[in-house]
Each structure stands twice: as C-alpha cells, then as structure tokens.
Amino acid sequence: MSAGSKYEYLWADGVKYKKPVRLSAPEYVDKLFDWIEDQIDDPSVFPGQFGEPFPPNFMDVVRTIFKRLFRVYAHIYHSHFKQVCSLGEEAHLNTCFKHFIFFVRHFDLVEEKELAPLSELIDQFVAGKMNGIR
C-alpha cells in the first residue's frame, strides 16, 4: 500500500508476517483491521475488567494501531481523493481525519515524521483554514 510515490507501507504483524511484505491496499487494510481486532480482544493487551492494570507495552501497541490507521488515511487522500470528491463525501472524510489528527496529537500517538505524507493538509487543519470543517 502506498501514499503517493514517496511512501510505501509494508505489512508485518510479528506473527503471521514476521518480515515486512508488500500488499495491495485492500489486503493491507484487511490485515490491519484483523490485527487491531486481535489486539483489542486480547485481555493481556486491553484488560477487560475494571481496575486491571494495563501492560507495560500498552502505549506501544496503541501507538502502532494509530500509526497504521494514519497510513490508511494517507493512502485514501493520495490515491482516492478524486473519487471521494466525485461522491461529494470530502467533508465527511476531512471531518473524520481532522478529529483523528487532533486526537493523535493531543495524546502524542504518532510521531511527526510518520505524518509527513499529509503534513500540508494537517497544517491547514491546525491553522483552521479548512472552511466547512468542524
């Protein structure tokens, strides 16, 4: 999966895919959502009982989830934004992404270098220059 010509995202989950492999975008997204579901369903990562402690690697797992979710947004904006616009859905995509970015930045979940493929768009959101975006 890619985000323009400068960014290619390989898939590795450390279990089934120990070495990073090239996947199509639909395959990458499918594997990602399955992997996220596995993480959330694993009580050793996301405790299911109130008061149970979170594991020491909890924030690392959460940061990996958000980094990979960002990659999906980057792919959509770089490869499918014209189609999104032709459907008249760009405001919905922009609103979802803006909320995602503000959450990510507030909790420091994705390193700035990872956000580079959409840095110009992010800068516009932060500066409040996207009219009609809540």
XYZ file of C-alpha atoms in Angstrom, residues 8-63:
56
model
C 5.189 2.715 0.639
C 3.795 0.801 3.586
C 4.727 -2.836 4.061
C 2.822 -5.209 6.312
C 4.306 -7.139 9.246
C 2.473 -8.311 12.333
C 5.282 -10.236 14.037
C 3.234 -13.447 13.992
C 1.993 -14.499 10.560
C 4.146 -11.939 8.772
C 7.452 -11.682 10.561
C 9.200 -9.989 7.636
C 7.561 -6.939 6.048
C 5.713 -7.788 2.833
C 4.225 -5.692 0.060
C 0.421 -5.890 -0.051
C -2.267 -4.184 -2.082
C -4.225 -1.532 -0.209
C -7.308 -3.745 0.281
C -5.120 -6.561 1.623
C -3.225 -4.175 3.918
C -6.441 -2.685 5.321
C -7.979 -6.134 5.801
C -4.908 -7.398 7.667
C -4.760 -4.180 9.686
C -8.366 -4.374 10.861
C -7.973 -8.064 11.744
C -4.780 -7.262 13.668
C -6.423 -4.357 15.527
C -9.353 -6.582 16.456
C -6.915 -9.201 17.765
C -5.177 -6.563 19.899
C -8.417 -5.188 21.327
C -9.769 -8.685 22.028
C -6.561 -9.750 23.807
C -7.053 -9.199 27.567
C -3.293 -9.206 28.070
C -3.158 -6.034 25.943
C -6.566 -4.435 26.679
C -7.693 -5.636 30.131
C -11.370 -6.459 30.256
C -12.006 -5.936 33.939
C -12.229 -2.575 35.673
C -9.155 -1.957 37.798
C -6.904 -4.441 35.997
C -3.543 -2.915 35.187
C -2.548 -2.219 31.621
C 0.604 -3.994 30.413
C 3.887 -2.075 30.188
C 3.727 -2.171 26.367
C 0.154 -0.815 26.193
C 1.095 2.597 24.796
C 3.416 0.994 22.231
C 0.524 -1.128 20.951
C -1.833 1.870 20.863
C 0.757 3.974 19.018
